[in-house]
GROMACS .gro file of N, CA, C and O in nm:
model
  544
    1UNK      N    1  22.903 -10.429  -5.307
    1UNK     CA    2  22.898 -10.558  -5.375
    1UNK      C    3  22.755 -10.592  -5.417
    1UNK      O    4  22.660 -10.543  -5.357
    2UNK      N    5  22.741 -10.676  -5.520
    2UNK     CA    6  22.608 -10.727  -5.550
    2UNK      C    7  22.572 -10.825  -5.439
    2UNK      O    8  22.658 -10.869  -5.362
    3UNK      N    9  22.445 -10.861  -5.430
    3UNK     CA   10  22.401 -10.943  -5.317
    3UNK      C   11  22.469 -11.079  -5.313
    3UNK      O   12  22.505 -11.128  -5.205
    4UNK      N   13  22.491 -11.142  -5.426
    4UNK     CA   14  22.559 -11.272  -5.429
    4UNK      C   15  22.701 -11.260  -5.373
    4UNK      O   16  22.748 -11.348  -5.301
    5UNK      N   17  22.771 -11.153  -5.406
    5UNK     CA   18  22.906 -11.132  -5.353
    5UNK      C   19  22.901 -11.109  -5.202
    5UNK      O   20  22.984 -11.160  -5.128
    6UNK      N   21  22.804 -11.029  -5.157
    6UNK     CA   22  22.789 -11.003  -5.014
    6UNK      C   23  22.766 -11.133  -4.940
    6UNK      O   24  22.829 -11.161  -4.838
    7UNK      N   25  22.674 -11.215  -4.991
    7UNK     CA   26  22.639 -11.340  -4.924
    7UNK      C   27  22.757 -11.437  -4.918
    7UNK      O   28  22.783 -11.498  -4.815
    8UNK      N   29  22.830 -11.450  -5.025
    8UNK     CA   30  22.947 -11.538  -5.025
    8UNK      C   31  23.053 -11.485  -4.929
    8UNK      O   32  23.114 -11.561  -4.855
    9UNK      N   33  23.072 -11.354  -4.925
    9UNK     CA   34  23.168 -11.295  -4.833
    9UNK      C   35  23.131 -11.318  -4.687
    9UNK      O   36  23.217 -11.334  -4.601
   10UNK      N   37  23.002 -11.324  -4.658
   10UNK     CA   38  22.957 -11.342  -4.520
   10UNK      C   39  22.958 -11.489  -4.477
   10UNK      O   40  22.997 -11.520  -4.365
   11UNK      N   41  22.916 -11.579  -4.564
   11UNK     CA   42  22.902 -11.719  -4.525
   11UNK      C   43  23.006 -11.813  -4.582
   11UNK      O   44  23.014 -11.928  -4.541
   12UNK      N   45  23.085 -11.766  -4.676
   12UNK     CA   46  23.186 -11.852  -4.736
   12UNK      C   47  23.122 -11.962  -4.818
   12UNK      O   48  23.001 -11.969  -4.834
   13UNK      N   49  23.205 -12.051  -4.869
   13UNK     CA   50  23.152 -12.162  -4.948
   13UNK      C   51  23.089 -12.268  -4.859
   13UNK      O   52  23.019 -12.355  -4.908
   14UNK      N   53  23.113 -12.261  -4.728
   14UNK     CA   54  23.055 -12.357  -4.635
   14UNK      C   55  22.911 -12.321  -4.599
   14UNK      O   56  22.844 -12.397  -4.532
   15UNK      N   57  22.864 -12.204  -4.642
   15UNK     CA   58  22.730 -12.155  -4.607
   15UNK      C   59  22.707 -12.160  -4.456
   15UNK      O   60  22.610 -12.216  -4.407
   16UNK      N   61  22.798 -12.099  -4.383
   16UNK     CA   62  22.785 -12.092  -4.238
   16UNK      C   63  22.658 -12.017  -4.200
   16UNK      O   64  22.610 -11.933  -4.276
   17UNK      N   65  22.608 -12.041  -4.081
   17UNK     CA   66  22.491 -11.968  -4.033
   17UNK      C   67  22.528 -11.825  -3.998
   17UNK      O   68  22.455 -11.731  -4.028
   18UNK      N   69  22.642 -11.810  -3.935
   18UNK     CA   70  22.696 -11.678  -3.900
   18UNK      C   71  22.835 -11.669  -3.964
   18UNK      O   72  22.897 -11.770  -3.993
   19UNK      N   73  22.887 -11.551  -3.987
   19UNK     CA   74  23.019 -11.541  -4.052
   19UNK      C   75  23.129 -11.621  -3.983
   19UNK      O   76  23.218 -11.674  -4.049
   20UNK      N   77  23.126 -11.632  -3.852
   20UNK     CA   78  23.230 -11.702  -3.777
   20UNK      C   79  23.205 -11.851  -3.764
   20UNK      O   80  23.293 -11.924  -3.721
   21UNK      N   81  23.086 -11.901  -3.795
   21UNK     CA   82  23.055 -12.044  -3.782
   21UNK      C   83  22.907 -12.068  -3.766
   21UNK      O   84  22.824 -11.983  -3.798
   22UNK      N   85  22.873 -12.184  -3.712
   22UNK     CA   86  22.733 -12.223  -3.702
   22UNK      C   87  22.673 -12.209  -3.562
   22UNK      O   88  22.556 -12.239  -3.543
   23UNK      N   89  22.750 -12.164  -3.467
   23UNK     CA   90  22.700 -12.145  -3.331
   23UNK      C   91  22.690 -11.997  -3.299
   23UNK      O   92  22.783 -11.920  -3.324
   24UNK      N   93  22.578 -11.956  -3.243
   24UNK     CA   94  22.558 -11.817  -3.204
   24UNK      C   95  22.652 -11.780  -3.090
   24UNK      O   96  22.669 -11.857  -2.996
   25UNK      N   97  22.715 -11.666  -3.100
   25UNK     CA   98  22.800 -11.612  -2.994
   25UNK      C   99  22.785 -11.460  -2.995
   25UNK      O  100  22.835 -11.393  -3.086
   26UNK      N  101  22.714 -11.407  -2.897
   26UNK     CA  102  22.686 -11.263  -2.892
   26UNK      C  103  22.812 -11.178  -2.879
   26UNK      O  104  22.808 -11.059  -2.907
   27UNK      N  105  22.924 -11.238  -2.841
   27UNK     CA  106  23.048 -11.162  -2.828
   27UNK      C  107  23.119 -11.144  -2.962
   27UNK      O  108  23.222 -11.080  -2.968
   28UNK      N  109  23.064 -11.202  -3.069
   28UNK     CA  110  23.128 -11.195  -3.201
   28UNK      C  111  23.072 -11.086  -3.291
   28UNK      O  112  23.119 -11.069  -3.404
   29UNK      N  113  22.969 -11.014  -3.246
   29UNK     CA  114  22.914 -10.907  -3.329
   29UNK      C  115  22.838 -10.806  -3.243
   29UNK      O  116  22.798 -10.837  -3.131
   30UNK      N  117  22.820 -10.688  -3.296
   30UNK     CA  118  22.744 -10.584  -3.229
   30UNK      C  119  22.597 -10.603  -3.266
   30UNK      O  120  22.554 -10.564  -3.374
   31UNK      N  121  22.521 -10.666  -3.176
   31UNK     CA  122  22.381 -10.697  -3.204
   31UNK      C  123  22.294 -10.663  -3.083
   31UNK      O  124  22.342 -10.609  -2.985
   32UNK      N  125  22.168 -10.699  -3.092
   32UNK     CA  126  22.071 -10.665  -2.989
   32UNK      C  127  22.101 -10.721  -2.851
   32UNK      O  128  22.042 -10.677  -2.754
   33UNK      N  129  22.191 -10.814  -2.842
   33UNK     CA  130  22.227 -10.868  -2.711
   33UNK      C  131  22.322 -10.779  -2.633
   33UNK      O  132  22.339 -10.796  -2.512
   34UNK      N  133  22.383 -10.683  -2.700
   34UNK     CA  134  22.477 -10.594  -2.630
   34UNK      C  135  22.402 -10.473  -2.576
   34UNK      O  136  22.291 -10.443  -2.618
   35UNK      N  137  22.464 -10.403  -2.486
   35UNK     CA  138  22.401 -10.285  -2.428
   35UNK      C  139  22.448 -10.156  -2.496
   35UNK      O  140  22.416 -10.047  -2.450
   36UNK      N  141  22.522 -10.169  -2.605
   36UNK     CA  142  22.580 -10.051  -2.670
   36UNK      C  143  22.475  -9.960  -2.734
   36UNK      O  144  22.483  -9.840  -2.724
   37UNK      N  145  22.381 -10.019  -2.805
   37UNK     CA  146  22.274  -9.946  -2.873
   37UNK      C  147  22.325  -9.839  -2.970
   37UNK      O  148  22.264  -9.735  -2.988
   38UNK      N  149  22.440  -9.867  -3.033
   38UNK     CA  150  22.495  -9.779  -3.136
   38UNK      C  151  22.597  -9.858  -3.217
   38UNK      O  152  22.638  -9.967  -3.178
   39UNK      N  153  22.640  -9.802  -3.329
   39UNK     CA  154  22.740  -9.869  -3.411
   39UNK      C  155  22.877  -9.861  -3.345
   39UNK      O  156  22.902  -9.775  -3.260
   40UNK      N  157  22.965  -9.950  -3.387
   40UNK     CA  158  23.103  -9.953  -3.337
   40UNK      C  159  23.199  -9.947  -3.455
   40UNK      O  160  23.158  -9.963  -3.571
   41UNK      N  161  23.326  -9.929  -3.427
   41UNK     CA  162  23.426  -9.930  -3.535
   41UNK      C  163  23.437 -10.071  -3.592
   41UNK      O  164  23.401 -10.169  -3.527
   42UNK      N  165  23.487 -10.081  -3.712
   42UNK     CA  166  23.494 -10.208  -3.784
   42UNK      C  167  23.574 -10.314  -3.709
   42UNK      O  168  23.539 -10.431  -3.710
   43UNK      N  169  23.678 -10.279  -3.641
   43UNK     CA  170  23.764 -10.378  -3.577
   43UNK      C  171  23.723 -10.410  -3.433
   43UNK      O  172  23.798 -10.475  -3.361
   44UNK      N  173  23.604 -10.371  -3.391
   44UNK     CA  174  23.560 -10.392  -3.253
   44UNK      C  175  23.529 -10.539  -3.221
   44UNK      O  176  23.534 -10.578  -3.105
   45UNK      N  177  23.499 -10.621  -3.321
   45UNK     CA  178  23.463 -10.762  -3.299
   45UNK      C  179  23.547 -10.853  -3.389
   45UNK      O  180  23.495 -10.915  -3.482
   46UNK      N  181  23.675 -10.866  -3.363
   46UNK     CA  182  23.762 -10.946  -3.452
   46UNK      C  183  23.726 -11.094  -3.455
   46UNK      O  184  23.755 -11.162  -3.554
   47UNK      N  185  23.660 -11.146  -3.351
   47UNK     CA  186  23.621 -11.288  -3.352
   47UNK      C  187  23.504 -11.316  -3.445
   47UNK      O  188  23.472 -11.431  -3.472
   48UNK      N  189  23.440 -11.212  -3.496
   48UNK     CA  190  23.328 -11.229  -3.587
   48UNK      C  191  23.368 -11.231  -3.733
   48UNK      O  192  23.284 -11.219  -3.821
   49UNK      N  193  23.494 -11.251  -3.762
   49UNK     CA  194  23.547 -11.247  -3.899
   49UNK      C  195  23.487 -11.359  -3.984
   49UNK      O  196  23.462 -11.470  -3.935
   50UNK      N  197  23.463 -11.328  -4.111
   50UNK     CA  198  23.409 -11.427  -4.205
   50UNK      C  199  23.524 -11.508  -4.265
   50UNK      O  200  23.641 -11.474  -4.248
   51UNK      N  201  23.492 -11.614  -4.341
   51UNK     CA  202  23.598 -11.693  -4.406
   51UNK      C  203  23.685 -11.611  -4.501
   51UNK      O  204  23.796 -11.651  -4.533
   52UNK      N  205  23.636 -11.496  -4.547
   52UNK     CA  206  23.712 -11.410  -4.637
   52UNK      C  207  23.771 -11.290  -4.565
   52UNK      O  208  23.801 -11.188  -4.626
   53UNK      N  209  23.787 -11.302  -4.433
   53UNK     CA  210  23.847 -11.197  -4.350
   53UNK      C  211  23.768 -11.066  -4.351
   53UNK      O  212  23.826 -10.958  -4.337
   54UNK      N  213  23.637 -11.075  -4.366
   54UNK     CA  214  23.551 -10.957  -4.362
   54UNK      C  215  23.490 -10.943  -4.223
   54UNK      O  216  23.449 -11.041  -4.162
   55UNK      N  217  23.487 -10.822  -4.174
   55UNK     CA  218  23.431 -10.795  -4.041
   55UNK      C  219  23.296 -10.726  -4.053
   55UNK      O  220  23.265 -10.664  -4.155
   56UNK      N  221  23.216 -10.738  -3.948
   56UNK     CA  222  23.083 -10.675  -3.940
   56UNK      C  223  22.988 -10.721  -4.050
   56UNK      O  224  22.903 -10.644  -4.096
   57UNK      N  225  22.999 -10.845  -4.091
   57UNK     CA  226  22.901 -10.900  -4.185
   57UNK      C  227  22.775 -10.941  -4.109
   57UNK      O  228  22.674 -10.974  -4.169
   58UNK      N  229  22.781 -10.939  -3.977
   58UNK     CA  230  22.666 -10.966  -3.891
   58UNK      C  231  22.660 -10.853  -3.788
   58UNK      O  232  22.757 -10.823  -3.722
   59UNK      N  233  22.545 -10.789  -3.779
   59UNK     CA  234  22.527 -10.683  -3.680
   59UNK      C  235  22.590 -10.552  -3.721
   59UNK      O  236  22.630 -10.531  -3.835
   60UNK      N  237  22.595 -10.461  -3.630
   60UNK     CA  238  22.648 -10.325  -3.643
   60UNK      C  239  22.555 -10.236  -3.725
   60UNK      O  240  22.492 -10.148  -3.670
   61UNK      N  241  22.546 -10.255  -3.857
   61UNK     CA  242  22.456 -10.175  -3.940
   61UNK      C  243  22.404 -10.260  -4.056
   61UNK      O  244  22.480 -10.338  -4.114
   62UNK      N  245  22.276 -10.249  -4.087
   62UNK     CA  246  22.222 -10.312  -4.207
   62UNK      C  247  22.299 -10.257  -4.327
   62UNK      O  248  22.329 -10.138  -4.332
   63UNK      N  249  22.328 -10.343  -4.423
   63UNK     CA  250  22.403 -10.300  -4.540
   63UNK      C  251  22.319 -10.312  -4.665
   63UNK      O  252  22.236 -10.402  -4.678
   64UNK      N  253  22.343 -10.219  -4.758
   64UNK     CA  254  22.273 -10.219  -4.886
   64UNK      C  255  22.360 -10.287  -4.992
   64UNK      O  256  22.446 -10.222  -5.051
   65UNK      N  257  22.343 -10.415  -5.021
   65UNK     CA  258  22.413 -10.468  -5.138
   65UNK      C  259  22.345 -10.415  -5.264
   65UNK      O  260  22.235 -10.361  -5.258
   66UNK      N  261  22.409 -10.430  -5.374
   66UNK     CA  262  22.356 -10.376  -5.499
   66UNK      C  263  22.253 -10.472  -5.558
   66UNK      O  264  22.285 -10.556  -5.643
   67UNK      N  265  22.129 -10.460  -5.511
   67UNK     CA  266  22.021 -10.547  -5.560
   67UNK      C  267  21.886 -10.489  -5.523
   67UNK      O  268  21.864 -10.447  -5.411
   68UNK      N  269  21.795 -10.492  -5.622
   68UNK     CA  270  21.657 -10.456  -5.593
   68UNK      C  271  21.588 -10.575  -5.526
   68UNK      O  272  21.633 -10.689  -5.538
   69UNK      N  273  21.481 -10.547  -5.455
   69UNK     CA  274  21.405 -10.655  -5.389
   69UNK      C  275  21.334 -10.734  -5.497
   69UNK      O  276  21.261 -10.679  -5.579
   70UNK      N  277  21.361 -10.862  -5.504
   70UNK     CA  278  21.299 -10.946  -5.607
   70UNK      C  279  21.319 -11.092  -5.575
   70UNK      O  280  21.334 -11.131  -5.459
   71UNK      N  281  21.321 -11.172  -5.679
   71UNK     CA  282  21.329 -11.316  -5.662
   71UNK      C  283  21.457 -11.359  -5.593
   71UNK      O  284  21.561 -11.297  -5.607
   72UNK      N  285  21.445 -11.469  -5.519
   72UNK     CA  286  21.558 -11.527  -5.446
   72UNK      C  287  21.528 -11.675  -5.437
   72UNK      O  288  21.413 -11.712  -5.422
   73UNK      N  289  21.617 -11.767  -5.451
   73UNK     CA  290  21.762 -11.744  -5.462
   73UNK      C  291  21.803 -11.710  -5.604
   73UNK      O  292  21.724 -11.715  -5.696
   74UNK      N  293  21.927 -11.682  -5.619
   74UNK     CA  294  21.988 -11.653  -5.746
   74UNK      C  295  22.113 -11.739  -5.756
   74UNK      O  296  22.158 -11.794  -5.657
   75UNK      N  297  22.171 -11.753  -5.874
   75UNK     CA  298  22.287 -11.843  -5.890
   75UNK      C  299  22.413 -11.789  -5.823
   75UNK      O  300  22.477 -11.698  -5.873
   76UNK      N  301  22.448 -11.845  -5.708
   76UNK     CA  302  22.564 -11.799  -5.631
   76UNK      C  303  22.696 -11.821  -5.704
   76UNK      O  304  22.789 -11.745  -5.687
   77UNK      N  305  22.705 -11.928  -5.781
   77UNK     CA  306  22.832 -11.961  -5.845
   77UNK      C  307  22.847 -11.893  -5.982
   77UNK      O  308  22.944 -11.915  -6.052
   78UNK      N  309  22.750 -11.809  -6.019
   78UNK     CA  310  22.756 -11.740  -6.148
   78UNK      C  311  22.728 -11.591  -6.126
   78UNK      O  312  22.616 -11.545  -6.145
   79UNK      N  313  22.829 -11.514  -6.083
   79UNK     CA  314  22.803 -11.374  -6.051
   79UNK      C  315  22.746 -11.291  -6.165
   79UNK      O  316  22.664 -11.203  -6.143
   80UNK      N  317  22.784 -11.322  -6.289
   80UNK     CA  318  22.729 -11.246  -6.401
   80UNK      C  319  22.580 -11.273  -6.416
   80UNK      O  320  22.501 -11.182  -6.441
   81UNK      N  321  22.540 -11.399  -6.400
   81UNK     CA  322  22.398 -11.434  -6.405
   81UNK      C  323  22.323 -11.368  -6.290
   81UNK      O  324  22.213 -11.317  -6.307
   82UNK      N  325  22.385 -11.365  -6.171
   82UNK     CA  326  22.322 -11.299  -6.056
   82UNK      C  327  22.300 -11.152  -6.086
   82UNK      O  328  22.196 -11.095  -6.051
   83UNK      N  329  22.396 -11.089  -6.152
   83UNK     CA  330  22.381 -10.948  -6.186
   83UNK      C  331  22.267 -10.928  -6.285
   83UNK      O  332  22.186 -10.838  -6.273
   84UNK      N  333  22.257 -11.018  -6.386
   84UNK     CA  334  22.146 -11.008  -6.482
   84UNK      C  335  22.012 -11.026  -6.412
   84UNK      O  336  21.915 -10.957  -6.442
   85UNK      N  337  22.006 -11.120  -6.316
   85UNK     CA  338  21.882 -11.141  -6.240
   85UNK      C  339  21.847 -11.014  -6.162
   85UNK      O  340  21.730 -10.979  -6.149
   86UNK      N  341  21.949 -10.947  -6.111
   86UNK     CA  342  21.925 -10.822  -6.040
   86UNK      C  343  21.859 -10.719  -6.132
   86UNK      O  344  21.766 -10.650  -6.094
   87UNK      N  345  21.906 -10.710  -6.254
   87UNK     CA  346  21.851 -10.614  -6.349
   87UNK      C  347  21.706 -10.646  -6.384
   87UNK      O  348  21.627 -10.558  -6.412
   88UNK      N  349  21.673 -10.776  -6.382
   88UNK     CA  350  21.537 -10.817  -6.414
   88UNK      C  351  21.444 -10.812  -6.293
   88UNK      O  352  21.325 -10.836  -6.307
   89UNK      N  353  21.496 -10.785  -6.177
   89UNK     CA  354  21.415 -10.786  -6.055
   89UNK      C  355  21.300 -10.686  -6.067
   89UNK      O  356  21.301 -10.597  -6.150
   90UNK      N  357  21.203 -10.703  -5.982
   90UNK     CA  358  21.083 -10.619  -5.989
   90UNK      C  359  21.119 -10.471  -5.986
   90UNK      O  360  21.225 -10.432  -5.938
   91UNK      N  361  21.031 -10.390  -6.037
   91UNK     CA  362  21.056 -10.247  -6.045
   91UNK      C  363  21.022 -10.174  -5.917
   91UNK      O  364  21.015 -10.052  -5.916
   92UNK      N  365  21.005 -10.247  -5.810
   92UNK     CA  366  20.976 -10.184  -5.681
   92UNK      C  367  21.091 -10.093  -5.641
   92UNK      O  368  21.205 -10.114  -5.681
   93UNK      N  369  21.061  -9.995  -5.561
   93UNK     CA  370  21.165  -9.905  -5.511
   93UNK      C  371  21.246  -9.969  -5.401
   93UNK      O  372  21.353  -9.923  -5.367
   94UNK      N  373  21.194 -10.077  -5.345
   94UNK     CA  374  21.264 -10.141  -5.233
   94UNK      C  375  21.393 -10.208  -5.278
   94UNK      O  376  21.403 -10.260  -5.389
   95UNK      N  377  21.492 -10.202  -5.191
   95UNK     CA  378  21.621 -10.264  -5.214
   95UNK      C  379  21.650 -10.360  -5.099
   95UNK      O  380  21.594 -10.349  -4.990
   96UNK      N  381  21.739 -10.452  -5.124
   96UNK     CA  382  21.775 -10.553  -5.024
   96UNK      C  383  21.867 -10.492  -4.918
   96UNK      O  384  21.953 -10.410  -4.949
   97UNK      N  385  21.847 -10.535  -4.795
   97UNK     CA  386  21.940 -10.506  -4.686
   97UNK      C  387  21.984 -10.639  -4.626
   97UNK      O  388  21.905 -10.733  -4.619
   98UNK      N  389  22.110 -10.645  -4.584
   98UNK     CA  390  22.165 -10.769  -4.528
   98UNK      C  391  22.245 -10.740  -4.402
   98UNK      O  392  22.295 -10.630  -4.381
   99UNK      N  393  22.260 -10.841  -4.318
   99UNK     CA  394  22.354 -10.838  -4.206
   99UNK      C  395  22.302 -10.799  -4.070
   99UNK      O  396  22.367 -10.824  -3.970
  100UNK      N  397  22.186 -10.736  -4.062
  100UNK     CA  398  22.138 -10.693  -3.931
  100UNK      C  399  22.211 -10.570  -3.880
  100UNK      O  400  22.303 -10.519  -3.943
  101UNK      N  401  22.169 -10.523  -3.764
  101UNK     CA  402  22.226 -10.401  -3.707
  101UNK      C  403  22.250 -10.420  -3.557
  101UNK      O  404  22.224 -10.527  -3.502
  102UNK      N  405  22.294 -10.315  -3.493
  102UNK     CA  406  22.326 -10.322  -3.350
  102UNK      C  407  22.204 -10.354  -3.264
  102UNK      O  408  22.219 -10.401  -3.153
  103UNK      N  409  22.085 -10.332  -3.314
  103UNK     CA  410  21.964 -10.363  -3.237
  103UNK      C  411  21.897 -10.493  -3.281
  103UNK      O  412  21.794 -10.531  -3.230
  104UNK      N  413  21.957 -10.564  -3.379
  104UNK     CA  414  21.900 -10.689  -3.431
  104UNK      C  415  21.941 -10.807  -3.345
  104UNK      O  416  22.053 -10.812  -3.294
  105UNK      N  417  21.852 -10.904  -3.334
  105UNK     CA  418  21.884 -11.025  -3.259
  105UNK      C  419  21.933 -11.134  -3.354
  105UNK      O  420  21.932 -11.116  -3.476
  106UNK      N  421  21.976 -11.246  -3.298
  106UNK     CA  422  22.052 -11.345  -3.375
  106UNK      C  423  21.982 -11.393  -3.502
  106UNK      O  424  22.048 -11.420  -3.601
  107UNK      N  425  21.852 -11.402  -3.506
  107UNK     CA  426  21.783 -11.448  -3.627
  107UNK      C  427  21.806 -11.352  -3.744
  107UNK      O  428  21.813 -11.395  -3.859
  108UNK      N  429  21.818 -11.223  -3.716
  108UNK     CA  430  21.837 -11.124  -3.822
  108UNK      C  431  21.982 -11.104  -3.862
  108UNK      O  432  22.009 -11.043  -3.966
  109UNK      N  433  22.078 -11.150  -3.783
  109UNK     CA  434  22.218 -11.132  -3.820
  109UNK      C  435  22.277 -11.258  -3.884
  109UNK      O  436  22.394 -11.260  -3.917
  110UNK      N  437  22.193 -11.360  -3.907
  110UNK     CA  438  22.239 -11.477  -3.984
  110UNK      C  439  22.277 -11.429  -4.123
  110UNK      O  440  22.212 -11.341  -4.179
  111UNK      N  441  22.378 -11.488  -4.181
  111UNK     CA  442  22.423 -11.438  -4.312
  111UNK      C  443  22.316 -11.454  -4.419
  111UNK      O  444  22.311 -11.377  -4.514
  112UNK      N  445  22.225 -11.549  -4.406
  112UNK     CA  446  22.124 -11.573  -4.508
  112UNK      C  447  21.999 -11.486  -4.494
  112UNK      O  448  21.917 -11.482  -4.584
  113UNK      N  449  21.986 -11.413  -4.383
  113UNK     CA  450  21.866 -11.331  -4.364
  113UNK      C  451  21.873 -11.206  -4.452
  113UNK      O  452  21.976 -11.142  -4.462
  114UNK      N  453  21.762 -11.172  -4.512
  114UNK     CA  454  21.754 -11.052  -4.596
  114UNK      C  455  21.620 -10.986  -4.574
  114UNK      O  456  21.524 -11.051  -4.537
  115UNK      N  457  21.617 -10.857  -4.599
  115UNK     CA  458  21.491 -10.783  -4.593
  115UNK      C  459  21.493 -10.675  -4.699
  115UNK      O  460  21.599 -10.638  -4.751
  116UNK      N  461  21.375 -10.623  -4.732
  116UNK     CA  462  21.365 -10.515  -4.827
  116UNK      C  463  21.328 -10.386  -4.757
  116UNK      O  464  21.255 -10.388  -4.659
  117UNK      N  465  21.381 -10.276  -4.807
  117UNK     CA  466  21.351 -10.147  -4.748
  117UNK      C  467  21.362 -10.040  -4.855
  117UNK      O  468  21.427 -10.058  -4.958
  118UNK      N  469  21.298  -9.929  -4.830
  118UNK     CA  470  21.302  -9.814  -4.920
  118UNK      C  471  21.440  -9.748  -4.908
  118UNK      O  472  21.482  -9.714  -4.797
  119UNK      N  473  21.511  -9.729  -5.018
  119UNK     CA  474  21.645  -9.670  -5.009
  119UNK      C  475  21.646  -9.525  -4.961
  119UNK      O  476  21.752  -9.472  -4.929
  120UNK      N  477  21.530  -9.463  -4.954
  120UNK     CA  478  21.525  -9.327  -4.903
  120UNK      C  479  21.513  -9.323  -4.751
  120UNK      O  480  21.520  -9.217  -4.691
  121UNK      N  481  21.493  -9.441  -4.689
  121UNK     CA  482  21.496  -9.447  -4.543
  121UNK      C  483  21.641  -9.431  -4.496
  121UNK      O  484  21.733  -9.477  -4.561
  122UNK      N  485  21.658  -9.366  -4.386
  122UNK     CA  486  21.793  -9.351  -4.332
  122UNK      C  487  21.789  -9.366  -4.181
  122UNK      O  488  21.683  -9.363  -4.120
  123UNK      N  489  21.903  -9.384  -4.124
  123UNK     CA  490  21.915  -9.397  -3.980
  123UNK      C  491  22.053  -9.446  -3.945
  123UNK      O  492  22.127  -9.493  -4.032
  124UNK      N  493  22.086  -9.438  -3.818
  124UNK     CA  494  22.220  -9.479  -3.778
  124UNK      C  495  22.237  -9.630  -3.778
  124UNK      O  496  22.345  -9.680  -3.754
  125UNK      N  497  22.132  -9.705  -3.810
  125UNK     CA  498  22.140  -9.851  -3.816
  125UNK      C  499  22.152  -9.903  -3.959
  125UNK      O  500  22.150 -10.022  -3.983
  126UNK      N  501  22.168  -9.813  -4.057
  126UNK     CA  502  22.177  -9.851  -4.198
  126UNK      C  503  22.308  -9.797  -4.255
  126UNK      O  504  22.343  -9.682  -4.233
  127UNK      N  505  22.379  -9.881  -4.329
  127UNK     CA  506  22.505  -9.840  -4.389
  127UNK      C  507  22.528  -9.911  -4.521
  127UNK      O  508  22.437  -9.965  -4.581
  128UNK      N  509  22.650  -9.911  -4.566
  128UNK     CA  510  22.686  -9.980  -4.688
  128UNK      C  511  22.831 -10.025  -4.678
  128UNK      O  512  22.906  -9.981  -4.593
  129UNK      N  513  22.866 -10.118  -4.763
  129UNK     CA  514  23.002 -10.173  -4.767
  129UNK      C  515  23.066 -10.130  -4.897
  129UNK      O  516  23.005 -10.139  -5.003
  130UNK      N  517  23.187 -10.085  -4.892
  130UNK     CA  518  23.261 -10.043  -5.011
  130UNK      C  519  23.354 -10.158  -5.051
  130UNK      O  520  23.424 -10.214  -4.967
  131UNK      N  521  23.351 -10.192  -5.178
  131UNK     CA  522  23.440 -10.297  -5.230
  131UNK      C  523  23.553 -10.229  -5.305
  131UNK      O  524  23.530 -10.145  -5.392
  132UNK      N  525  23.674 -10.265  -5.270
  132UNK     CA  526  23.793 -10.208  -5.333
  132UNK      C  527  23.879 -10.323  -5.385
  132UNK      O  528  23.905 -10.418  -5.311
  133UNK      N  529  23.922 -10.313  -5.508
  133UNK     CA  530  24.011 -10.415  -5.562
  133UNK      C  531  24.148 -10.401  -5.497
  133UNK      O  532  24.195 -10.289  -5.477
  134UNK      N  533  24.214 -10.513  -5.466
  134UNK     CA  534  24.347 -10.502  -5.406
  134UNK      C  535  24.447 -10.442  -5.505
  134UNK      O  536  24.433 -10.457  -5.626
  135UNK      N  537  24.546 -10.375  -5.449
  135UNK     CA  538  24.651 -10.317  -5.535
  135UNK      C  539  24.729 -10.430  -5.601
  135UNK      O  540  24.755 -10.533  -5.540
  136UNK      N  541  24.767 -10.411  -5.725
  136UNK     CA  542  24.840 -10.517  -5.796
  136UNK      C  543  24.989 -10.500  -5.779
  136UNK      O  544  25.041 -10.401  -5.740
   0.00000   0.00000   0.00000
């Protein structure tokens, strides 16, 4: 997804702090508070579901939405404009990562937190989300 789609999927129209609501609960995501120190399957934290029924929008693995590191905020209610802003973003090699990972603490797994990283970096704490249109 583009970053605006990722952000809306994680926080909903209510702009929640975390996908499940506004109160931190370490039992709702795979984050630095757990002793796992590795990724888990998608359905391991069902209480961490977002308003759009998306899981693992907080913790587990940093995700690469489709956006270069650049200006923020962008128009959330206008996805086409957000995409154009993405194209105009700086020519840096860095790309946005969202959601935090299994070793991230609550400040980094907030739906609004973002960071930039080189897309050539890899590790078991970095992943991506695939968007599939529902069958008609």
